[in-house]
Tab-separated table of C-alpha atoms in Angstrom:
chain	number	residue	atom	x	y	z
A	5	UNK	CA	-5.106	16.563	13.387
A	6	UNK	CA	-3.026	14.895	10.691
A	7	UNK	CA	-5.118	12.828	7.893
A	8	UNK	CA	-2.811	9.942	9.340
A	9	UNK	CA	-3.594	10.780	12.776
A	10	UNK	CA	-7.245	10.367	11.988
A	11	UNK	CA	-6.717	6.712	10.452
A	12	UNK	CA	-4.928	4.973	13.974
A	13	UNK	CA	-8.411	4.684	15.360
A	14	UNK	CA	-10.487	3.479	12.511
A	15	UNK	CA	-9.449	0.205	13.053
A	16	UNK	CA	-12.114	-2.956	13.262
A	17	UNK	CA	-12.626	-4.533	16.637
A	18	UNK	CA	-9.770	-7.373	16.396
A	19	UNK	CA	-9.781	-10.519	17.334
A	20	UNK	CA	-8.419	-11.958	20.841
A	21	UNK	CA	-4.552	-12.461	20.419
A	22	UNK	CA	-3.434	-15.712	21.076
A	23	UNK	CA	0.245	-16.981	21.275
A	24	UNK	CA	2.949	-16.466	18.759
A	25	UNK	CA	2.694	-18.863	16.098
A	26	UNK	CA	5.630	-21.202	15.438
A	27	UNK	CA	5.779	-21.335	11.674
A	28	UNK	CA	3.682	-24.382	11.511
A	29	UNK	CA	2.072	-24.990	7.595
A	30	UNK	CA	-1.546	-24.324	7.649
A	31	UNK	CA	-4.378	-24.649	5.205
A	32	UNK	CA	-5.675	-21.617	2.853
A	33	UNK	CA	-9.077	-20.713	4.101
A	34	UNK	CA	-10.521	-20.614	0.880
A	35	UNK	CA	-9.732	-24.752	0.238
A	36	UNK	CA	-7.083	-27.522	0.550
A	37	UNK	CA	-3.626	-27.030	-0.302
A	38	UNK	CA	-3.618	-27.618	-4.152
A	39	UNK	CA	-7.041	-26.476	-5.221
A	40	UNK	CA	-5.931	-23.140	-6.287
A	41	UNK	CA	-3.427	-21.810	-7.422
A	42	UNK	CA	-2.201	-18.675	-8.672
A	43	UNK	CA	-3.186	-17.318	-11.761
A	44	UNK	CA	-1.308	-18.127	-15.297
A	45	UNK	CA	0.961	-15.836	-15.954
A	46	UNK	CA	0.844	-13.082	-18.834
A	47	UNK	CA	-2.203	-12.791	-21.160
A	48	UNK	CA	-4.205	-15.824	-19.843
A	49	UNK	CA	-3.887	-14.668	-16.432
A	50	UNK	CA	-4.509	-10.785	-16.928
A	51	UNK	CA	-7.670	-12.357	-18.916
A	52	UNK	CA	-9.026	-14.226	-16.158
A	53	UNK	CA	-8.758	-11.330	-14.342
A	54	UNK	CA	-10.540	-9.405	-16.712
A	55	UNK	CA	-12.808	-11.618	-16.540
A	56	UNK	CA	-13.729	-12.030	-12.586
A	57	UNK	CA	-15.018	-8.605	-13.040
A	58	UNK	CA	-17.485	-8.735	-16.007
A	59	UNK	CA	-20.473	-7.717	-13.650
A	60	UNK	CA	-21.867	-6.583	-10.300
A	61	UNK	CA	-22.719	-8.973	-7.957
A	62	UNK	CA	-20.500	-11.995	-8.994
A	63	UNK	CA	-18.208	-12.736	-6.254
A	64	UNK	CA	-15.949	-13.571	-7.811
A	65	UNK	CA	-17.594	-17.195	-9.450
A	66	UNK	CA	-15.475	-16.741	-12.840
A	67	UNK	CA	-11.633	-16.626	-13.159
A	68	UNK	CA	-9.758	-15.666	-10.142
A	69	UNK	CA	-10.639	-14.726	-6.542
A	70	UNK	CA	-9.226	-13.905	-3.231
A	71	UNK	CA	-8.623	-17.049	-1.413
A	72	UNK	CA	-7.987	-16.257	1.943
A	73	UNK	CA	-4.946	-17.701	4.087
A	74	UNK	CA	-4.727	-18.676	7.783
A	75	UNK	CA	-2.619	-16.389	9.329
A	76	UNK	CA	-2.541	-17.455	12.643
A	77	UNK	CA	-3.928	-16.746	16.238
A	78	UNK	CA	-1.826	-13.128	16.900
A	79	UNK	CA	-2.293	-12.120	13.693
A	80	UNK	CA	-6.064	-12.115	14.483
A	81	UNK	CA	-5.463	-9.123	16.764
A	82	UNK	CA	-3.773	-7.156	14.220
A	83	UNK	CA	-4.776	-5.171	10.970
A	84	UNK	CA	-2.561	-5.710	7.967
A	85	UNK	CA	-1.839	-2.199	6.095
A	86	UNK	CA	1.751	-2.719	4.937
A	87	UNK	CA	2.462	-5.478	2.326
A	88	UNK	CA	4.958	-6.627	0.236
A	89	UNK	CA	4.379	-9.119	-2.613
A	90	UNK	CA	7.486	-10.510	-3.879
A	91	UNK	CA	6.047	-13.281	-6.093
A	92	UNK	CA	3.337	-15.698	-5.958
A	93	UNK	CA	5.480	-17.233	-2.969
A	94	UNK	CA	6.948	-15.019	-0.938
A	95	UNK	CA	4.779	-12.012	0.853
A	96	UNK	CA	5.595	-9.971	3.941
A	97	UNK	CA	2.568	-8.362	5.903
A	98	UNK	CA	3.013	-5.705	8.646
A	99	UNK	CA	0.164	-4.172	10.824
A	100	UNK	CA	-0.678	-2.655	13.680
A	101	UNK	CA	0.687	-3.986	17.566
A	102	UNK	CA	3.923	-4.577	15.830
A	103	UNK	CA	3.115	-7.838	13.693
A	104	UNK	CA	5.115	-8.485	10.690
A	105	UNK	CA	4.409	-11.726	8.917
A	106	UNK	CA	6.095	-13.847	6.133
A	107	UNK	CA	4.936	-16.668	3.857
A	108	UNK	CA	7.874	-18.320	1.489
A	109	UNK	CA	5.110	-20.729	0.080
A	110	UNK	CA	2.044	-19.144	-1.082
A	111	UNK	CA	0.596	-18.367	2.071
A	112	UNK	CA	-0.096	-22.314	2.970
A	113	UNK	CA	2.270	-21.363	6.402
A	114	UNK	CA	3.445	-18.030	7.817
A	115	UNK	CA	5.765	-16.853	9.960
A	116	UNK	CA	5.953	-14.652	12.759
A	117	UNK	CA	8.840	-12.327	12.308
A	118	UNK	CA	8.321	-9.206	14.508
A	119	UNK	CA	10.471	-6.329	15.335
A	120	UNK	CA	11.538	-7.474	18.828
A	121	UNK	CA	9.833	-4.695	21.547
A	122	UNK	CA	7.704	-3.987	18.477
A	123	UNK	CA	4.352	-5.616	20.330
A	124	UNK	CA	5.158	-4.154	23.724
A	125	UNK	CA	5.503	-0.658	22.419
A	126	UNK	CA	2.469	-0.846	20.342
A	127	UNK	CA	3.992	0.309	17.053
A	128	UNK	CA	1.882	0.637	13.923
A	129	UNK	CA	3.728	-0.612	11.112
A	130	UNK	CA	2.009	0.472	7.994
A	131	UNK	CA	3.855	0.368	5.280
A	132	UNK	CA	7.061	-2.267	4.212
A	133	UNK	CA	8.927	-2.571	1.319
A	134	UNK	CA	10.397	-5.858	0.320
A	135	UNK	CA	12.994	-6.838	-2.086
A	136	UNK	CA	13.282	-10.160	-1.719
A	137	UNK	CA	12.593	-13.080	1.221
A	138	UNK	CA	15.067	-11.996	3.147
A	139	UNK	CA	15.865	-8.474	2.989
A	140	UNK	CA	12.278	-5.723	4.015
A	141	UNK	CA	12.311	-2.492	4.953
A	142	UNK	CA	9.521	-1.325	7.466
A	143	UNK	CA	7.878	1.564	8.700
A	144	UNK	CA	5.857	2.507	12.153
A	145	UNK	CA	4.165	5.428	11.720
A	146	UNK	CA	3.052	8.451	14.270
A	147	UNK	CA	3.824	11.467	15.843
A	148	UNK	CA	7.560	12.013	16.792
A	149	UNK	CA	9.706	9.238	17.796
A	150	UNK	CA	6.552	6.694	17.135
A	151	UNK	CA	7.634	6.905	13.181
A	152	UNK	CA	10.959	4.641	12.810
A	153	UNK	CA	12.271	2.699	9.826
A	154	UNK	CA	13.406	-0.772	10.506
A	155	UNK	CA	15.227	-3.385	8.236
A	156	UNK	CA	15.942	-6.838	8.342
A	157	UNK	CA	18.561	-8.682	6.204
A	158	UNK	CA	18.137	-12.120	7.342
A	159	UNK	CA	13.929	-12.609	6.676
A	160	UNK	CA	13.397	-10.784	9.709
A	161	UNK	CA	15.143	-12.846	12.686
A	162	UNK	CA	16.775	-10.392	13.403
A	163	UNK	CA	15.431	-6.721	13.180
A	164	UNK	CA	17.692	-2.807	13.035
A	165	UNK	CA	16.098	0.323	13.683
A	166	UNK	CA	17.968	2.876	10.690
A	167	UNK	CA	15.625	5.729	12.046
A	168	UNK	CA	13.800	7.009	14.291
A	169	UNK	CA	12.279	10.467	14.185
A	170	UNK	CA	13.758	13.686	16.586
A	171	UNK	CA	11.163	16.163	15.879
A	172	UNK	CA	7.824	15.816	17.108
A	173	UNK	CA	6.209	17.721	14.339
A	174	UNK	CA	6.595	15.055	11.892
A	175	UNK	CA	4.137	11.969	11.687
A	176	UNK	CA	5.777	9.447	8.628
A	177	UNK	CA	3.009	7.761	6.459
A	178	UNK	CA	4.436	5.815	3.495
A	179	UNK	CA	7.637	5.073	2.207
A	180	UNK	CA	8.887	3.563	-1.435
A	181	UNK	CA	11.959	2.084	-2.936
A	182	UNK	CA	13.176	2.724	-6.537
A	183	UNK	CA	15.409	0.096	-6.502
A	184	UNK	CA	17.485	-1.800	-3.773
A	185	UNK	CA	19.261	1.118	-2.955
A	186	UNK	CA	17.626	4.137	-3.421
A	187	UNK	CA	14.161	4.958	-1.416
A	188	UNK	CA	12.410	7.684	0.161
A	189	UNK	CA	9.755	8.230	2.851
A	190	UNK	CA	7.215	10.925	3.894
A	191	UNK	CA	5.954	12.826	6.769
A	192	UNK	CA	2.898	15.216	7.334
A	193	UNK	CA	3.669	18.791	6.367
A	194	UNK	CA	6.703	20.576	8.713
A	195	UNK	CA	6.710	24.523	8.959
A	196	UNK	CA	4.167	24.405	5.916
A	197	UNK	CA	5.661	21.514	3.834
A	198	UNK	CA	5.285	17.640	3.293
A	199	UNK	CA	9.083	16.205	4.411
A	200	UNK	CA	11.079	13.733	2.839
A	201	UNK	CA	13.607	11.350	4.038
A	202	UNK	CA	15.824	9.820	2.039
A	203	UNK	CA	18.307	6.613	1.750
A	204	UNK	CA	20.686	5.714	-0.781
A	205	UNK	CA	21.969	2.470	0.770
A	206	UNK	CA	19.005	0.076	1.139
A	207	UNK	CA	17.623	1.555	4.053
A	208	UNK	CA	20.716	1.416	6.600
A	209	UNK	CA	20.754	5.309	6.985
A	210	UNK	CA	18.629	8.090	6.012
A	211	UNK	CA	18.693	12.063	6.026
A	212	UNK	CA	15.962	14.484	5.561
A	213	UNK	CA	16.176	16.419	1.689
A	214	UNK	CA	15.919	19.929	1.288
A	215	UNK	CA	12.576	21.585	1.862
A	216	UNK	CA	13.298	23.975	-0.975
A	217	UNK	CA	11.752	22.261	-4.032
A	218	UNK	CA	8.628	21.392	-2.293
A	219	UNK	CA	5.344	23.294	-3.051
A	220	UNK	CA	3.369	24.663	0.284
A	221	UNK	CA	0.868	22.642	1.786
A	222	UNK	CA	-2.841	23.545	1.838
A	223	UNK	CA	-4.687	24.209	4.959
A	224	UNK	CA	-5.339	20.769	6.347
A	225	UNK	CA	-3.290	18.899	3.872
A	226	UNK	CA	-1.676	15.471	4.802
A	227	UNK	CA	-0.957	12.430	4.085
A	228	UNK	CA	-3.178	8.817	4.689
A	229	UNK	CA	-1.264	6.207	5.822
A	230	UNK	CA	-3.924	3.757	5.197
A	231	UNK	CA	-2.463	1.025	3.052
A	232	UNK	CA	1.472	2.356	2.221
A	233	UNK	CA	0.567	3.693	-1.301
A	234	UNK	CA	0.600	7.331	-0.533
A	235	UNK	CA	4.446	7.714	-1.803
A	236	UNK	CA	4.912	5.457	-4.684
A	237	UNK	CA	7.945	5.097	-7.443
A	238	UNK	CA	7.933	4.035	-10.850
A	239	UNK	CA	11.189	3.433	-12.637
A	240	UNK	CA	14.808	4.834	-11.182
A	241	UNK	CA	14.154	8.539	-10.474
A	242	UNK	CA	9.739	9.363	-10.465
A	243	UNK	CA	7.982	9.082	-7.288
A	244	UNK	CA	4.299	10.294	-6.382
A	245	UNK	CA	2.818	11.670	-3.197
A	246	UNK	CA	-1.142	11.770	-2.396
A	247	UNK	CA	-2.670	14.078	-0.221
A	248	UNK	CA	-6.188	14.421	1.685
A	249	UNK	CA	-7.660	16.924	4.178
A	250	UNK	CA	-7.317	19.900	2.398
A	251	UNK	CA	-9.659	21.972	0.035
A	252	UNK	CA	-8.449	19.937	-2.936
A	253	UNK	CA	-6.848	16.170	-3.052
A	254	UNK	CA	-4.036	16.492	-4.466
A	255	UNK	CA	-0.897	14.391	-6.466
A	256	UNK	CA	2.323	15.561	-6.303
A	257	UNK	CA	5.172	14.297	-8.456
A	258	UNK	CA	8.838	14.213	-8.729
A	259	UNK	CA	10.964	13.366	-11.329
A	260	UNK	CA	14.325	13.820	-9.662
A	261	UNK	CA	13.909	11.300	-6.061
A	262	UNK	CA	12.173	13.522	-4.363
A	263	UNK	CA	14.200	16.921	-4.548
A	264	UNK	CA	11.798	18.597	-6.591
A	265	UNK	CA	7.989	18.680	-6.809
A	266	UNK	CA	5.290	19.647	-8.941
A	267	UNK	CA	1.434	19.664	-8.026
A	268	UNK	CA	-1.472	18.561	-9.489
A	269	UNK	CA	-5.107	18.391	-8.064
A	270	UNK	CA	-6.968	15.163	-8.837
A	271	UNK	CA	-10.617	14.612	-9.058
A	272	UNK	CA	-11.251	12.893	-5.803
A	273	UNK	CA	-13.685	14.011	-3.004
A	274	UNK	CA	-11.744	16.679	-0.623
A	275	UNK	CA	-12.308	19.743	1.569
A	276	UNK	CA	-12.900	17.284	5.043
A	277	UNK	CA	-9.997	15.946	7.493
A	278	UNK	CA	-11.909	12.175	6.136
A	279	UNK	CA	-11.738	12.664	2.471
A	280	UNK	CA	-8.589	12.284	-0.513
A	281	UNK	CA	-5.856	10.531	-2.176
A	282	UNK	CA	-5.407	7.071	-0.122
A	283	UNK	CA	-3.466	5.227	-2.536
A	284	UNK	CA	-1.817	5.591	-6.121
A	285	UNK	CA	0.084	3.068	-8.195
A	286	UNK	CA	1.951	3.675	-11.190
A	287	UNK	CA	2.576	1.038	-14.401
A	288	UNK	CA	5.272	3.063	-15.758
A	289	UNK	CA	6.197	6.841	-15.758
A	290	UNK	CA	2.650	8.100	-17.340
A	291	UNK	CA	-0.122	5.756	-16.787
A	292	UNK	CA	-1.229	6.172	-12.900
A	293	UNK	CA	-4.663	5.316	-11.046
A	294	UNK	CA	-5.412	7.184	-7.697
A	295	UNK	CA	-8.539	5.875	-4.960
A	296	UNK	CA	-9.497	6.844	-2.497
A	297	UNK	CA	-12.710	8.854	-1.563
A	298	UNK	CA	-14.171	9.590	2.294
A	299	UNK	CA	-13.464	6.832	4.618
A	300	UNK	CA	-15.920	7.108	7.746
A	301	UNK	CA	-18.230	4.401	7.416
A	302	UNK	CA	-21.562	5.272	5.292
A	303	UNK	CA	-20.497	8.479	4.089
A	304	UNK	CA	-20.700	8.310	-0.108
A	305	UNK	CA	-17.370	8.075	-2.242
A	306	UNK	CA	-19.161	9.144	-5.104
A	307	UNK	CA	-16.045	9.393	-7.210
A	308	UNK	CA	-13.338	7.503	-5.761
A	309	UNK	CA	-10.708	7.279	-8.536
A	310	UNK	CA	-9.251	8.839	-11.317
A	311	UNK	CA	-6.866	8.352	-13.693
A	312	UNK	CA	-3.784	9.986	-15.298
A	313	UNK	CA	-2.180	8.802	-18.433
A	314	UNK	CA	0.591	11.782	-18.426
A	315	UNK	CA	2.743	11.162	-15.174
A	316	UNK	CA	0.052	12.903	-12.988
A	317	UNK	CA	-0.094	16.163	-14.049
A	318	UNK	CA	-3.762	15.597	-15.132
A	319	UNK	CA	-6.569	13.376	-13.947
A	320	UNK	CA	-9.325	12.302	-14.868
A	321	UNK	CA	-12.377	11.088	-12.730
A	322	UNK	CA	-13.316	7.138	-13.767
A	323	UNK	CA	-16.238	6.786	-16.161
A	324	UNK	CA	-17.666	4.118	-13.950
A	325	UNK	CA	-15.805	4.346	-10.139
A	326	UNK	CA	-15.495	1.705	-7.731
A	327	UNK	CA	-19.135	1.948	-5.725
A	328	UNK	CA	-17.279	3.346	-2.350
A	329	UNK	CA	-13.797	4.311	-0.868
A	330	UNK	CA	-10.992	2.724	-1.456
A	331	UNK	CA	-7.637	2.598	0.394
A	332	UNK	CA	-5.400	0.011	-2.041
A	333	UNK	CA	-4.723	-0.081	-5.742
A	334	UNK	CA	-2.052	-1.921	-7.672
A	335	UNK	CA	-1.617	-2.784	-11.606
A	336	UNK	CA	-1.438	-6.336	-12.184
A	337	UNK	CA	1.946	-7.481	-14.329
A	338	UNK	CA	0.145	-8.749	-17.716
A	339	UNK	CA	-2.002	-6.769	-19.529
A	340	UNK	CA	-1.579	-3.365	-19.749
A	341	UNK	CA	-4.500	-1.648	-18.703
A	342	UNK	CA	-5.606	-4.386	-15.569
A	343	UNK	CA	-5.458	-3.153	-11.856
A	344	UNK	CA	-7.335	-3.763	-8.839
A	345	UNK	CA	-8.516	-1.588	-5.960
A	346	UNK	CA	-9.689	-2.628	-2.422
A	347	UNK	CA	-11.356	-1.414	0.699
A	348	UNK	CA	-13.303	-2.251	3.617
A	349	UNK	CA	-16.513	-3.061	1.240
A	350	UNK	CA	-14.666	-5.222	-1.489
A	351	UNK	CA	-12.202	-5.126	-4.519
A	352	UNK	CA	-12.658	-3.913	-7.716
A	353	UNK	CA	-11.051	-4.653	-11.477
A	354	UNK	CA	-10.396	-2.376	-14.125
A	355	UNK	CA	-9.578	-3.935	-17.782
A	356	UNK	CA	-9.854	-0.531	-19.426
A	357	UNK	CA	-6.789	1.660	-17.628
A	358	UNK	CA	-8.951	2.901	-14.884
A	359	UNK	CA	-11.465	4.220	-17.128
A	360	UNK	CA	-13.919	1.444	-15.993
A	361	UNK	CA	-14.113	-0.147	-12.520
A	362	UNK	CA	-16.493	-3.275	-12.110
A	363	UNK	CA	-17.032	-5.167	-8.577
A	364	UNK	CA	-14.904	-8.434	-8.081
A	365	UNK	CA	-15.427	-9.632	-4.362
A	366	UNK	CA	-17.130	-7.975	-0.826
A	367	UNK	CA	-14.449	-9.170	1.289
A	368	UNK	CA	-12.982	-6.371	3.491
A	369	UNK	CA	-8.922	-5.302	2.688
A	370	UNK	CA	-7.145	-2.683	2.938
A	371	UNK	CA	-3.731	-2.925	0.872
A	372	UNK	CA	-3.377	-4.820	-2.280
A	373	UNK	CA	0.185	-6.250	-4.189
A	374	UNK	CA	1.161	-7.543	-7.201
A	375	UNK	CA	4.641	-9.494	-7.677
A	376	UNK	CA	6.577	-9.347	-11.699
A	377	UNK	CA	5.360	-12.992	-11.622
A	378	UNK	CA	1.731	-12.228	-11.372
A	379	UNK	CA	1.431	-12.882	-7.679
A	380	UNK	CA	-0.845	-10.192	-6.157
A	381	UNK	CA	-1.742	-10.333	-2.634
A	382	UNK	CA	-4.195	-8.346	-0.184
A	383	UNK	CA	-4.371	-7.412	3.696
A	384	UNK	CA	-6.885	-6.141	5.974
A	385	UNK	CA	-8.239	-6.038	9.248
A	386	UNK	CA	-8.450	-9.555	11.962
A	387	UNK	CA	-5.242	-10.772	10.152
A	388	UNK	CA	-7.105	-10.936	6.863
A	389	UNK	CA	-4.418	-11.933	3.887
A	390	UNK	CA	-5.538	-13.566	0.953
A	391	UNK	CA	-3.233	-14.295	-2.789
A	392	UNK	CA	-5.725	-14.062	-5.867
A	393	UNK	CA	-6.282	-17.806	-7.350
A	394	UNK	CA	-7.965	-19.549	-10.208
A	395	UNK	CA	-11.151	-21.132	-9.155
């Protein structure tokens, strides 16, 4: 079974779904409109960030914290793996039963901007790409025609399906954009070998690349599509793949949009279907983080990240990890060496490049963001979606 496969059923008992929300403004859970806000930008803000995560066990009491938002009744019912954090304002949020949210105001009201049919055929959207409040690119993973692309022009009134997936070997987990234009996406090994689609127009059509200049596949190997960070881009032409299942997690890079690949193993807890790379983010073309670690409930993550300062050809296991898996990791804007990581047992900071990772909140998420203008956001399970904000 795919390491994707294995991830549709770990999914928290949801909520009851209620009726489609209207776009009515609601409150942040975390206070009244106006008590928080997001964080300063540059050096103050990537300070208070630092900050929050000075020691275990402080929730989060000094700089900046999650604040959660009210997402709404059906959102309850879904879990939130694919997110897009445009700035502090504007966030899209897709999940599983077909929900796709968007907030143009911080989160304070969001609205419900599905795929039409999405809900009724029970698509699992788990990764989308955003560029700005109107225009998203989105992707339902699974096994043959389940994995589609969709894209929306128009903040997602209306919705086009630019793929949809012939060959029933192939089970899509992540995609990633370099720029408006150019993007790719991956599937599960095919006849031995991870696949890679490809668009140079925005998302509007796609074709499959050349298997040619990708390295074989270990026994088991696959990708996680648990939070839409296992194929991520930095700059116009370097992208990154994690892997998981196999005897060895692994990071593969290219430097050419995906029609070459080299291979690297990373440091992170393999050899079971359970256990890899979940998520990498890149600050620029050398400095990477990758998490990830086992993720069946109670099972230890005893070194769930690493870090690679030379485009991912080496890593190197954190000196302190986070304490258990993690699924999400993004670098915050300011500061050069800040980034968070989250999973279903909390979020952790790192002020040190990855070397360090110290606890910030418990709260359960599974995908983390973070805008140009310092906006980072996070999604999770029940409809969870919270911005970080100054307490």
């Amino acid at each position: 079974m795919a390491a994707a496969a294995l991830l549709v059923g770990v999914v928290a008992a949801p909520a009851q779904a209620g009726p489609e929300p209207g776009g009515a403004a609601t409150t942040a859970a975390a206070g009244t409109a106006g008590e928080l806000e997001a964080p300063a930008a540059g050096a103050e803000g990537a300070a208070a960030l630092a900050e929050a995560g000075t020691g275990p066990g402080r929730q989060g009491r000094h700089g900046v914290a999650w604040a959660l938002k009210e997402t709404g009744e059906r959102a309850a019912g879904s879990r939130f793996r694919g997110l897009a954090a445009v700035s502090r304002t504007t966030a899209w949020a897709a999940g599983s039963k077909g929900v796709v949210l968007r907030t143009v105001d911080g989160g304070r009201s969001w609205r419900d901007v599905s795929p039409p049919g999405a809900a009724a055929e029970g698509l699992e959207l788990r990764d989308i790409e955003a560029f700005d409040a109107r225009r998203a690119v989105a992707l339902s993973i699974g096994e043959g025609e389940a994995s589609r692309v969709l894209r929306t022009e128009d903040g997602g009134a209306t919705w086009t399906e630019t793929f949809r997936n012939p060959d029933p070997r192939a089970f899509y987990d992540c995609l990633t954009f370099f720029d408006s234009r150019h993007g790719l996406a991956m599937s599960d090994p095919v006849d031995g070998r991870f696949r890679i689609l490809s668009t140079d127009d925005g998302g509007r059509s796609w074709r499959v690349l050349p298997a040619s200049g990708m390295p074989d596949a270990l026994p088991g190997e696959a990708g996680f599509a648990a939070s839409g960070q296992c194929l991520v881009a930095a700059g116009p032409r370097d992208v990154w793949l994690a892997t998981g299942g196999g005897a060895t997690a692994r990071v593969l890079h290219s430097a050419d949009r995906g029609l070459t690949w080299r291979v690297a193993a990373s440091t992170l807890p393999a050899g079971d279907p359970a256990r890899g790379v979940f998520a990498l983010a890149f600050r620029d073309r050398t400095k990477g983080i990758a998490v990830g670690g086992d993720y069946r409930t109670g099972e230890a993550s005893p070194q769930a990240a690493a870090r690679s300062t030379d485009g991912g050809r080496t890593w190197r296991s954190a000196e302190t990890p986070p304490p258990a898996y993690r699924s999400g990791a993004a670098w915050y804007p300011y500061g050069t060496d800040t980034a968070l990581a989250v999973g279903p047992t909390g979020t952790d900071v790192t002020a040190d490049g990855g070397r360090t990772w110290r606890p910030l909140e418990t709260g359960s998420f599974d995908t983390v963001d973070c805008a140009p203008d310092g906006g980072c956001w996070a999604a999770g399970e029940k409809g969870r979606v919270a911005r970080l904000e100054r307490r």
